[in-house]
PDB file of C-alpha atoms in Angstrom:
ATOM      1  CA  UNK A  14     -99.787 -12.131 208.913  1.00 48.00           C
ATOM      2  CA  UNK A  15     -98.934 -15.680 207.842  1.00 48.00           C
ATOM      3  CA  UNK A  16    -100.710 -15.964 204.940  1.00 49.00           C
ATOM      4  CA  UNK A  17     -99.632 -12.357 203.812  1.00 46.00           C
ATOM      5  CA  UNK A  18     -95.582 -13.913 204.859  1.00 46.00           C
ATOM      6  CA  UNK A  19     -96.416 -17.072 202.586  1.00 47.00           C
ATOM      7  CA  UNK A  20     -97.704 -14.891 200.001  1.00 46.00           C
ATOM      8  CA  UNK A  21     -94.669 -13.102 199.704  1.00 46.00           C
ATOM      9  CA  UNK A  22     -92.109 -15.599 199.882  1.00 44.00           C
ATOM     10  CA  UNK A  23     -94.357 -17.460 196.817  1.00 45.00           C
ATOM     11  CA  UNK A  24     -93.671 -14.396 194.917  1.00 44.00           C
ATOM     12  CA  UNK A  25     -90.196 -14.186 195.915  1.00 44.00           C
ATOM     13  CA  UNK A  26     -89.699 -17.849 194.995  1.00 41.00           C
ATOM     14  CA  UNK A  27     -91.225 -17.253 191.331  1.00 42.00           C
ATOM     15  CA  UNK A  28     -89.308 -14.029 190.381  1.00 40.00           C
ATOM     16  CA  UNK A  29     -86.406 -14.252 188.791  1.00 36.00           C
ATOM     17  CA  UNK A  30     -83.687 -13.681 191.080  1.00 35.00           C
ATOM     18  CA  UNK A  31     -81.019 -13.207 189.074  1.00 33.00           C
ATOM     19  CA  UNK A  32     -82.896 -10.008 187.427  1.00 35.00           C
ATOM     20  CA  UNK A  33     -83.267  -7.863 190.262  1.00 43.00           C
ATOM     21  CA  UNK A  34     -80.674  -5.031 191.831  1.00 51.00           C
ATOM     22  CA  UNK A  35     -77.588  -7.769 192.914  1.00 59.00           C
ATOM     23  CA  UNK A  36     -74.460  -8.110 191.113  1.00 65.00           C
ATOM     24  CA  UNK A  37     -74.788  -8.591 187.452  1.00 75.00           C
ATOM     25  CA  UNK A  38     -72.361 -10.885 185.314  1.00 81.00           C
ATOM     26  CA  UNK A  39     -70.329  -8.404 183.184  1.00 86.00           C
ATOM     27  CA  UNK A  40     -67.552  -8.761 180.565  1.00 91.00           C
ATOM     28  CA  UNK A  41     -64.774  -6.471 180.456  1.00 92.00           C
ATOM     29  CA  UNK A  42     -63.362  -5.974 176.788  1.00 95.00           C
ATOM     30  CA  UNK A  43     -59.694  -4.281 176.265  1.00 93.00           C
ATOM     31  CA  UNK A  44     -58.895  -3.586 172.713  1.00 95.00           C
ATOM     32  CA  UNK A  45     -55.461  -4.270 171.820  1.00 94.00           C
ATOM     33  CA  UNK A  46     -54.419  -2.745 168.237  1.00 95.00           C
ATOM     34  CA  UNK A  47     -52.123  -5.057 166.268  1.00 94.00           C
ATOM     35  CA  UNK A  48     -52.255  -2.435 162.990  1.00 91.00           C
ATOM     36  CA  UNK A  49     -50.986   0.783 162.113  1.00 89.00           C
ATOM     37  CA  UNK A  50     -54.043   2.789 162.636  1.00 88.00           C
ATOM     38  CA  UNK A  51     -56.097   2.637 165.469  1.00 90.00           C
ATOM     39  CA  UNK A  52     -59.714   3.221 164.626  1.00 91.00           C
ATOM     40  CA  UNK A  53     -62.317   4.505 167.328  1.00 93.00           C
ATOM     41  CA  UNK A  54     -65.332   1.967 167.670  1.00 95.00           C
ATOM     42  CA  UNK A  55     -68.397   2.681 166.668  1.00 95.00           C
ATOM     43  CA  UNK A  56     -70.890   2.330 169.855  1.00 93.00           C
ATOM     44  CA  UNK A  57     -73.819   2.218 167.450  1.00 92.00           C
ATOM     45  CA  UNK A  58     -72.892  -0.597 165.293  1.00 93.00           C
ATOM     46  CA  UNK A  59     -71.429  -2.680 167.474  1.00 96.00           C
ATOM     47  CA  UNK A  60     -73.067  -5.543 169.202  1.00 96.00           C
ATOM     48  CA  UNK A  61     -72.582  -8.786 171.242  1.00 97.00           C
ATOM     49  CA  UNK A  62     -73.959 -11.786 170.178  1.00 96.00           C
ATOM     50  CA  UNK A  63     -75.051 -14.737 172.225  1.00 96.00           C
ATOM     51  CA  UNK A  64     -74.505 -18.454 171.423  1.00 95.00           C
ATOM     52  CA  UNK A  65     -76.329 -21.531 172.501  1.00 91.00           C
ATOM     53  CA  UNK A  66     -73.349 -23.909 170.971  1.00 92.00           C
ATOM     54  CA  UNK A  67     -69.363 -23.223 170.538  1.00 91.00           C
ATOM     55  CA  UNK A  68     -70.659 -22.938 166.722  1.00 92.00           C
ATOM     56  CA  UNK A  69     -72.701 -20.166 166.909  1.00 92.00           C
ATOM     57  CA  UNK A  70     -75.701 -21.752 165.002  1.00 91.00           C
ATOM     58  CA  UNK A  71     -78.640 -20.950 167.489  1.00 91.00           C
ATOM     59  CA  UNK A  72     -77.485 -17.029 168.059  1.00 92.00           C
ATOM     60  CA  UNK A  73     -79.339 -13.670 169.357  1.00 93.00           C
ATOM     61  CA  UNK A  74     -78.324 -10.083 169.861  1.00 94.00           C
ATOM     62  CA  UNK A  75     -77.418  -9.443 173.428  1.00 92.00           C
ATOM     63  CA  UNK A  76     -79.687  -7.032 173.148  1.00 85.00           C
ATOM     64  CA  UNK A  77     -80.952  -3.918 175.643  1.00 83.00           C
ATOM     65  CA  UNK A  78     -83.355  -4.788 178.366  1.00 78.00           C
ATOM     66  CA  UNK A  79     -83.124  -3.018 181.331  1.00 73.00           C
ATOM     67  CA  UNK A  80     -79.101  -2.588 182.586  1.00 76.00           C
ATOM     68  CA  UNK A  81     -78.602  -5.630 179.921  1.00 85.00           C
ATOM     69  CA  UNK A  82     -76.177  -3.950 176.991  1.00 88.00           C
ATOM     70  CA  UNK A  83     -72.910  -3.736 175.274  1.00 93.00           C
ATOM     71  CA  UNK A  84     -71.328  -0.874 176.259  1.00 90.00           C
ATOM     72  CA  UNK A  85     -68.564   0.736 174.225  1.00 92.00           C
ATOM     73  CA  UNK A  86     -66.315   3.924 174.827  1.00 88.00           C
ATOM     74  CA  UNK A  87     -63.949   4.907 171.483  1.00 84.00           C
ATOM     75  CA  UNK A  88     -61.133   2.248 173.078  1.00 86.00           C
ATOM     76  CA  UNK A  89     -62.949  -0.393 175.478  1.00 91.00           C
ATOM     77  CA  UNK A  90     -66.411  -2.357 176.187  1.00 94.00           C
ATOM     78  CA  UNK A  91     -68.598  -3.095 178.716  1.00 92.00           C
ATOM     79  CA  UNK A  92     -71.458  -5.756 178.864  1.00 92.00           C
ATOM     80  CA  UNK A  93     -73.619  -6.364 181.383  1.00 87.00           C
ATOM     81  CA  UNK A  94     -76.685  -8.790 181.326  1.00 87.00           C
ATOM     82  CA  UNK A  95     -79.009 -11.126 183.503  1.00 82.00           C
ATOM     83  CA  UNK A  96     -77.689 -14.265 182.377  1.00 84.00           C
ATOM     84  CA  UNK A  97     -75.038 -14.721 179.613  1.00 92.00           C
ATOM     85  CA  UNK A  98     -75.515 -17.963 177.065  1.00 92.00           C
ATOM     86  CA  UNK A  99     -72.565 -20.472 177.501  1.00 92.00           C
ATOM     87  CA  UNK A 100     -70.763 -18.672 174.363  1.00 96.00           C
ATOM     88  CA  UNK A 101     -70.268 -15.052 172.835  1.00 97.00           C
ATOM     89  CA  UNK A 102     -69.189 -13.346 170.131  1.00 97.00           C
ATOM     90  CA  UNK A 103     -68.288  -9.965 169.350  1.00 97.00           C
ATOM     91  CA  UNK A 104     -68.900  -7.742 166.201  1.00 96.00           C
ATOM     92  CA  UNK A 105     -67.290  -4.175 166.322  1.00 97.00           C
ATOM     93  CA  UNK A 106     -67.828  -1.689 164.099  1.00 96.00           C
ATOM     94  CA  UNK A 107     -65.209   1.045 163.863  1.00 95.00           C
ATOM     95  CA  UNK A 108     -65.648   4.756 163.150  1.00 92.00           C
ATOM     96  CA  UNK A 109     -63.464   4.379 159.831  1.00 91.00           C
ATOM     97  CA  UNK A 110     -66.196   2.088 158.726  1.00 91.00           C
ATOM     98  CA  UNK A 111     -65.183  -1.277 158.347  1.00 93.00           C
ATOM     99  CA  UNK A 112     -66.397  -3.950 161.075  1.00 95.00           C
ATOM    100  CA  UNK A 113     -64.981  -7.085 162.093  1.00 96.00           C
ATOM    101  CA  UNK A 114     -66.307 -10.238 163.938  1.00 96.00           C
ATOM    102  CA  UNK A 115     -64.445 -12.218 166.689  1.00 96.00           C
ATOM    103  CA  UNK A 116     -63.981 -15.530 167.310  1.00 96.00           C
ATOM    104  CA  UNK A 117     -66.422 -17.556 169.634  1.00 96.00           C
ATOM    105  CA  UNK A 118     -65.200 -17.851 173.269  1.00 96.00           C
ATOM    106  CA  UNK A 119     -67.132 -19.264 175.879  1.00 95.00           C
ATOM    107  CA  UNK A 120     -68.515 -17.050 178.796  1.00 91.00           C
ATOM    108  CA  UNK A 121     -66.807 -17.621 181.866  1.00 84.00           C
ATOM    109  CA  UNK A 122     -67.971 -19.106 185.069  1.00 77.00           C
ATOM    110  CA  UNK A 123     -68.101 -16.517 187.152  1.00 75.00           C
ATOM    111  CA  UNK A 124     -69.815 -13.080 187.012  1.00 73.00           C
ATOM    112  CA  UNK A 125     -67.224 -10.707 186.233  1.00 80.00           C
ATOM    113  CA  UNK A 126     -64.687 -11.094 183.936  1.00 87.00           C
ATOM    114  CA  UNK A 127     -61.906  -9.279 181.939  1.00 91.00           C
ATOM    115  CA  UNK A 128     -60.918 -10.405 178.172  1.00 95.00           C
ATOM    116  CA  UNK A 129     -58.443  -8.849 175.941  1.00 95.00           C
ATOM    117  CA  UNK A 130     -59.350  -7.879 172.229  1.00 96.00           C
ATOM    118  CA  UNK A 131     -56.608  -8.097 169.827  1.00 96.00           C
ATOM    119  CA  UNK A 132     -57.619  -6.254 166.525  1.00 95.00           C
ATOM    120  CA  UNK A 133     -55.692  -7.021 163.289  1.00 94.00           C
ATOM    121  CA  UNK A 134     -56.248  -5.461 159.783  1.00 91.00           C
ATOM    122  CA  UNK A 135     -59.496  -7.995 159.014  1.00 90.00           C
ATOM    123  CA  UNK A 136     -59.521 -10.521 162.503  1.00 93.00           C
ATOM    124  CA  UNK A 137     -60.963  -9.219 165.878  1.00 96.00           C
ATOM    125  CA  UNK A 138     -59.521 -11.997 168.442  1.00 96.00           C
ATOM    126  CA  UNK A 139     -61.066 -12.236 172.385  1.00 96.00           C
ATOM    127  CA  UNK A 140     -58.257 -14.060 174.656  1.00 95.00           C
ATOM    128  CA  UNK A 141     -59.370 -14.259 178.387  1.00 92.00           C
ATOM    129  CA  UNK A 142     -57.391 -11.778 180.565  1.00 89.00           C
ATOM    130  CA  UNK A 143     -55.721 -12.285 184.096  1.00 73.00           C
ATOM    131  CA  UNK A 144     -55.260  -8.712 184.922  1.00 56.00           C
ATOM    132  CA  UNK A 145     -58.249  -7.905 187.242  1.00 55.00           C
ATOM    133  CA  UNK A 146     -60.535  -4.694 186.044  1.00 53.00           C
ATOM    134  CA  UNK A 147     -58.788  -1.417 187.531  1.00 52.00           C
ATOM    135  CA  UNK A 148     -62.254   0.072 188.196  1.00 55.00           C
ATOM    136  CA  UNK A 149     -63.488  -1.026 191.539  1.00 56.00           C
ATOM    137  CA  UNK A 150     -66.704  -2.262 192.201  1.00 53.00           C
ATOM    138  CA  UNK A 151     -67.561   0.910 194.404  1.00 52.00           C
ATOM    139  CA  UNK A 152     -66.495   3.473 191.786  1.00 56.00           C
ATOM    140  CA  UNK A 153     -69.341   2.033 188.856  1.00 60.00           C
ATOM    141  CA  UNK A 154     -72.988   3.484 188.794  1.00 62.00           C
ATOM    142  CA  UNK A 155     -74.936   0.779 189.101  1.00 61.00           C
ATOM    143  CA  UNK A 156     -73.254  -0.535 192.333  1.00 63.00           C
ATOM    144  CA  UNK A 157     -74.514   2.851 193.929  1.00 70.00           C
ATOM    145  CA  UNK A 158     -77.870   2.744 192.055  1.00 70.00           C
ATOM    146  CA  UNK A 159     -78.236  -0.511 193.626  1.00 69.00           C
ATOM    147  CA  UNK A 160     -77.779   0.624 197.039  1.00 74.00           C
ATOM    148  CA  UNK A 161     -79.745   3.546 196.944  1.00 79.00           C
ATOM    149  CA  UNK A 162     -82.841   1.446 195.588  1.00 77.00           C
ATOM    150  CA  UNK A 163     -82.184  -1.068 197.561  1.00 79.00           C
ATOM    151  CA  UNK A 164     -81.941   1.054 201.068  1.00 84.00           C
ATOM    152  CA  UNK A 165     -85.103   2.888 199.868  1.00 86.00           C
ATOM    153  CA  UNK A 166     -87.388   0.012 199.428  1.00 86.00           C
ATOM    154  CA  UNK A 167     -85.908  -1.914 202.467  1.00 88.00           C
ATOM    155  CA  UNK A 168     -85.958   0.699 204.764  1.00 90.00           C
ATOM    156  CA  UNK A 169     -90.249   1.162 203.681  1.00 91.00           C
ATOM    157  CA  UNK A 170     -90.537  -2.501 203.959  1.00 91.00           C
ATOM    158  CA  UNK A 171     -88.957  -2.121 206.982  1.00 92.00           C
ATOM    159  CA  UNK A 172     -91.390   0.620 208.385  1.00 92.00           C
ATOM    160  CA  UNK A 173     -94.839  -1.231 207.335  1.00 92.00           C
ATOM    161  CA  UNK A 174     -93.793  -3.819 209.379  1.00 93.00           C
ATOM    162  CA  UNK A 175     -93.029  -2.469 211.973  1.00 93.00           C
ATOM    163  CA  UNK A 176     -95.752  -0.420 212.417  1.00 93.00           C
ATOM    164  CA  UNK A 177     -98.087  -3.624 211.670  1.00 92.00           C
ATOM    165  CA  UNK A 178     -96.236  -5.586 214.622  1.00 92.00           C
ATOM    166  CA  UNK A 179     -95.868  -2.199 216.531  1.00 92.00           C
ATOM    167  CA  UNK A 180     -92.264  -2.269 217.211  1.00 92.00           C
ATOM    168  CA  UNK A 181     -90.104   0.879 218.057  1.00 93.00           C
ATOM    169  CA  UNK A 182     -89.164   2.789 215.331  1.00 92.00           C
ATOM    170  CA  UNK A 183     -85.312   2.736 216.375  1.00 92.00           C
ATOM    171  CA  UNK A 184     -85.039  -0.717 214.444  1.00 93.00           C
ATOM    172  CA  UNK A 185     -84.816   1.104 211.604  1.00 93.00           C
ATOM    173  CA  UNK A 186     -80.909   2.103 212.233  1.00 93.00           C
ATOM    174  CA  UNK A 187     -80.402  -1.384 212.467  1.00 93.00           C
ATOM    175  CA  UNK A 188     -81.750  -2.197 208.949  1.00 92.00           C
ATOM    176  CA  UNK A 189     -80.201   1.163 207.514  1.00 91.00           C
ATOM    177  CA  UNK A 190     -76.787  -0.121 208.919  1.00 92.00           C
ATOM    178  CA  UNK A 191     -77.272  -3.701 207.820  1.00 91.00           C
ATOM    179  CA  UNK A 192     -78.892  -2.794 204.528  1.00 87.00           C
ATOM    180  CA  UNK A 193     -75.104  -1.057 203.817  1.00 86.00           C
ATOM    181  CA  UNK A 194     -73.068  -3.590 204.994  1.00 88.00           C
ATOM    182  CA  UNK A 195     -74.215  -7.176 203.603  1.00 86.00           C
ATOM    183  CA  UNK A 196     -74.772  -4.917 200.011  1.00 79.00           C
ATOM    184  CA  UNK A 197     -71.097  -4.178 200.456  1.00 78.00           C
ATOM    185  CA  UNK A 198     -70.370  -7.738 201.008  1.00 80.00           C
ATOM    186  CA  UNK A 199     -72.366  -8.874 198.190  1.00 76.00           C
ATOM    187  CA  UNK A 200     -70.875  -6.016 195.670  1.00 72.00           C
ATOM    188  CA  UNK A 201     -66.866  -6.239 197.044  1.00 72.00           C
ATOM    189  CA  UNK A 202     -66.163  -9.254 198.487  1.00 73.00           C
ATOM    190  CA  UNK A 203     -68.734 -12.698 197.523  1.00 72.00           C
ATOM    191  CA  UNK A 204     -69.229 -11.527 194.462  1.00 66.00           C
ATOM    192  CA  UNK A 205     -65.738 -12.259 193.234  1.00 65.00           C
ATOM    193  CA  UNK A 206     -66.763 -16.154 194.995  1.00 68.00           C
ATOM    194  CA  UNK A 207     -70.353 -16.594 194.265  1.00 66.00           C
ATOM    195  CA  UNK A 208     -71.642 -16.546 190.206  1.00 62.00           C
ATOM    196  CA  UNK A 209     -75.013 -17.221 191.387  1.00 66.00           C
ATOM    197  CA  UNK A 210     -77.009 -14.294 192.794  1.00 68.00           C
ATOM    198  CA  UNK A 211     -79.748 -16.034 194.193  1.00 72.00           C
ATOM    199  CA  UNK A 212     -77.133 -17.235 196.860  1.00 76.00           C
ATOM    200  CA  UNK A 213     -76.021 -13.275 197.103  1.00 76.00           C
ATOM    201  CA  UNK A 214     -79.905 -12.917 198.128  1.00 78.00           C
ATOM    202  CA  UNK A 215     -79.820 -15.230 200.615  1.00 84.00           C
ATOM    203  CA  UNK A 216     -76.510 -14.004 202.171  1.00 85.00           C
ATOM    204  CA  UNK A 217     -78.049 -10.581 202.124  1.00 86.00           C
ATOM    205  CA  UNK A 218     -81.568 -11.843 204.050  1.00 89.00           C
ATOM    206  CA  UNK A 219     -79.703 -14.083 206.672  1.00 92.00           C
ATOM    207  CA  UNK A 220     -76.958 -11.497 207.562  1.00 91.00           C
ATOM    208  CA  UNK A 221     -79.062  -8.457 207.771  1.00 93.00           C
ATOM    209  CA  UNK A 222     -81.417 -10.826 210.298  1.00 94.00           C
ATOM    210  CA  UNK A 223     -78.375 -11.646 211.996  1.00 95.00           C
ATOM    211  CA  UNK A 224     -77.044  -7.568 212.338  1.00 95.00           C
ATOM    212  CA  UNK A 225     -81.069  -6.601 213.163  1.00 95.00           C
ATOM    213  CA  UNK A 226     -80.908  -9.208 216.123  1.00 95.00           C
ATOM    214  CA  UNK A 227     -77.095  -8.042 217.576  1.00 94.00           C
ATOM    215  CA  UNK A 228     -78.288  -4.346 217.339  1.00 95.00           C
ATOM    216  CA  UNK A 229     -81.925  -5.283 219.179  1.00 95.00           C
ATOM    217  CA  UNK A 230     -81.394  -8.089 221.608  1.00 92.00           C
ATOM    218  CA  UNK A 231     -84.170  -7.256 223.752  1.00 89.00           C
ATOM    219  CA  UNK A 232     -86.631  -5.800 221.010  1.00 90.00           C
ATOM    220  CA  UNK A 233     -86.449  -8.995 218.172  1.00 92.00           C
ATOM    221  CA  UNK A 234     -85.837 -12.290 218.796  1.00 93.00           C
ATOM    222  CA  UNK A 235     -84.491 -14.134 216.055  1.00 93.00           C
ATOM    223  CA  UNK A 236     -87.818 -15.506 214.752  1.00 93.00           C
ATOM    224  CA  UNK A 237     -88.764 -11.838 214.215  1.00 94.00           C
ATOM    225  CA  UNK A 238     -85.646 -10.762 212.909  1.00 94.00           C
ATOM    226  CA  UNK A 239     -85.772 -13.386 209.827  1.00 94.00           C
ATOM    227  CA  UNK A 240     -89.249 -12.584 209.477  1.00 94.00           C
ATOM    228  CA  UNK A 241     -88.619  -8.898 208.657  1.00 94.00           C
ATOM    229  CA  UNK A 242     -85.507  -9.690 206.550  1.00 93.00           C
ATOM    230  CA  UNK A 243     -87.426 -11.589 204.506  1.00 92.00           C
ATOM    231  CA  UNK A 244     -89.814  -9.021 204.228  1.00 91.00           C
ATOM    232  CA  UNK A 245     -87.437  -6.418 203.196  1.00 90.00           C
ATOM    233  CA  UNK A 246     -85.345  -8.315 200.922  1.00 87.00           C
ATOM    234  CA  UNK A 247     -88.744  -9.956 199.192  1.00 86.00           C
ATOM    235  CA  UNK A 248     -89.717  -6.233 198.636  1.00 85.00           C
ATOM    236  CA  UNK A 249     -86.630  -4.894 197.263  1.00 80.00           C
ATOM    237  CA  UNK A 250     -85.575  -7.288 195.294  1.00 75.00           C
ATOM    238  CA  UNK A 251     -89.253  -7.810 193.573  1.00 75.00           C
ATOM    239  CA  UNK A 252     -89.776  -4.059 193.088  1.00 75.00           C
ATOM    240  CA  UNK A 253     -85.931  -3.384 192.693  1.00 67.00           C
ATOM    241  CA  UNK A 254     -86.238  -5.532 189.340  1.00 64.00           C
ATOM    242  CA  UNK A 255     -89.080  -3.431 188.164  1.00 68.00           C
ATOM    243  CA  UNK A 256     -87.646  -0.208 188.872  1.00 67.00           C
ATOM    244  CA  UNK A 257     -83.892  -1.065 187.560  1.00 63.00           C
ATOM    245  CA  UNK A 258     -85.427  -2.573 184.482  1.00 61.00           C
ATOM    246  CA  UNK A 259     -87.669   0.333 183.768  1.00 65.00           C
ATOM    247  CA  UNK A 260     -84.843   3.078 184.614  1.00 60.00           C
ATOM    248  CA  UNK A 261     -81.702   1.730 183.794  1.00 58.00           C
ATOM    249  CA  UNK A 262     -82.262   2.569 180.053  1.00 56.00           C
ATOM    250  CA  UNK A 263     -81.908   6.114 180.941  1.00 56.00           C
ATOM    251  CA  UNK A 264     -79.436   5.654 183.745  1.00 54.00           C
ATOM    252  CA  UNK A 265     -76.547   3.616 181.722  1.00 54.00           C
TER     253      UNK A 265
END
């Protein structure tokens, strides 16, 4: 049992942490129309572009892997990726066919963010905005996604080890009812806090072993409680990155 717990935390410690079913940094973009006419954008031919310097000369396509995109409606965009370079740039494409570029503005430090886009006849200018996002956290896709798959593989983890160390079955409640609420922690409240989602993973493992142990004082002592955490949140978040980078293409 050791070496199988050292084996997984190895893994855990070697996967990257910020690509797995937590929080995402995101960018919010609000187009703002300084011109007569008011073009729809073109999804298809727009793109956001990623910048090592504030001059833009090392640059790359944000690109689609996994949830990682630029997502645009006719009036607004979305991107969300694993890690954003320390600048961005914007090029949108508009459904009366002319495109413009943005200035460079640096990505914030923090993982979600909201920046308005003022278009003018040839100049696309991104300004950050203080007006939070009026979507809520609980309302987008991936936020339930991530529970689902996260509840799923947790609550299996869960089960294999419990039947290994031959404890009652009813300790699966408690990791069903933790499971929900340090996720909504993580999603509502830290991750306005916290830009770094390793930390979110370590909230989530240390206050679903703290929940297991309140709901089971008599059935897992805290050593065994932190054990099993670890074991469920080393198994979702390992497999969850797999599985959201394989299906989020044709999710989002």
């Amino acid at each position: 049992m050791k070496k199988l717990l050292a084996f997984i935390l190895l893994f855990c410690a070697c996967s990257p942490l910020w690509a797995n079913v937590s929080p995402k940094p995101e960018m919010e973009f609000s187009f703002i129309y300084n011109t007569q006419a008011k073009p729809l954008i073109d999804p298809l031919h727009s793109e956001q572009i990623q910048c090592a310097d504030n001059q833009c000369i090392q640059s790359a396509p944000l690109g689609h892997y996994g949830i990682q995109k630029l997502y645009c409606g006719a009036g607004a965009c979305t991107s969300v990726a694993y890690e954003y370079d320390n600048f961005q740039k914007l090029i949108i494409a508009f459904a009366d066919g002319t495109k413009r570029e943005s200035n460079i503005f640096p990505a914030p430090d923090s993982l979600r963010s909201r920046f308005n886009v003022y278009v003018g006849n040839d100049s696309l200018t991104v300004e950050p905005a203080e007006v939070l996002s009026e979507t809520p956290a609980w309302a987008r896709t991936d936020a339930w996604v991530s529970l689902v798959i996260i509840l799923l593989l947790e609550i299996l983890a869960a089960l294999a080890y419990l039947m290994y160390t031959q404890k009652p079955f009813t300790i699966l409640y408690s990791v069903a009812i933790s499971n929900v609420l340090s996720t909504a922690a993580a999603w509502l409240l830290f991750v306005q806090f916290v830009k770094e989602t390793a930390l979110l993973w370590l909230f989530c493992l240390l206050a679903e072993a703290v929940i297991i142990r309140l709901m089971n004082p008599h059935k897992m002592p805290i050593k065994d409680a932190l054990i099993l955490s670890t074991v469920m949140n080393v198994t979702s978040y390992s497999l969850g990155m797999i599985i959201s980078f394989w299906f989020a293409p044709l999710i989002f």
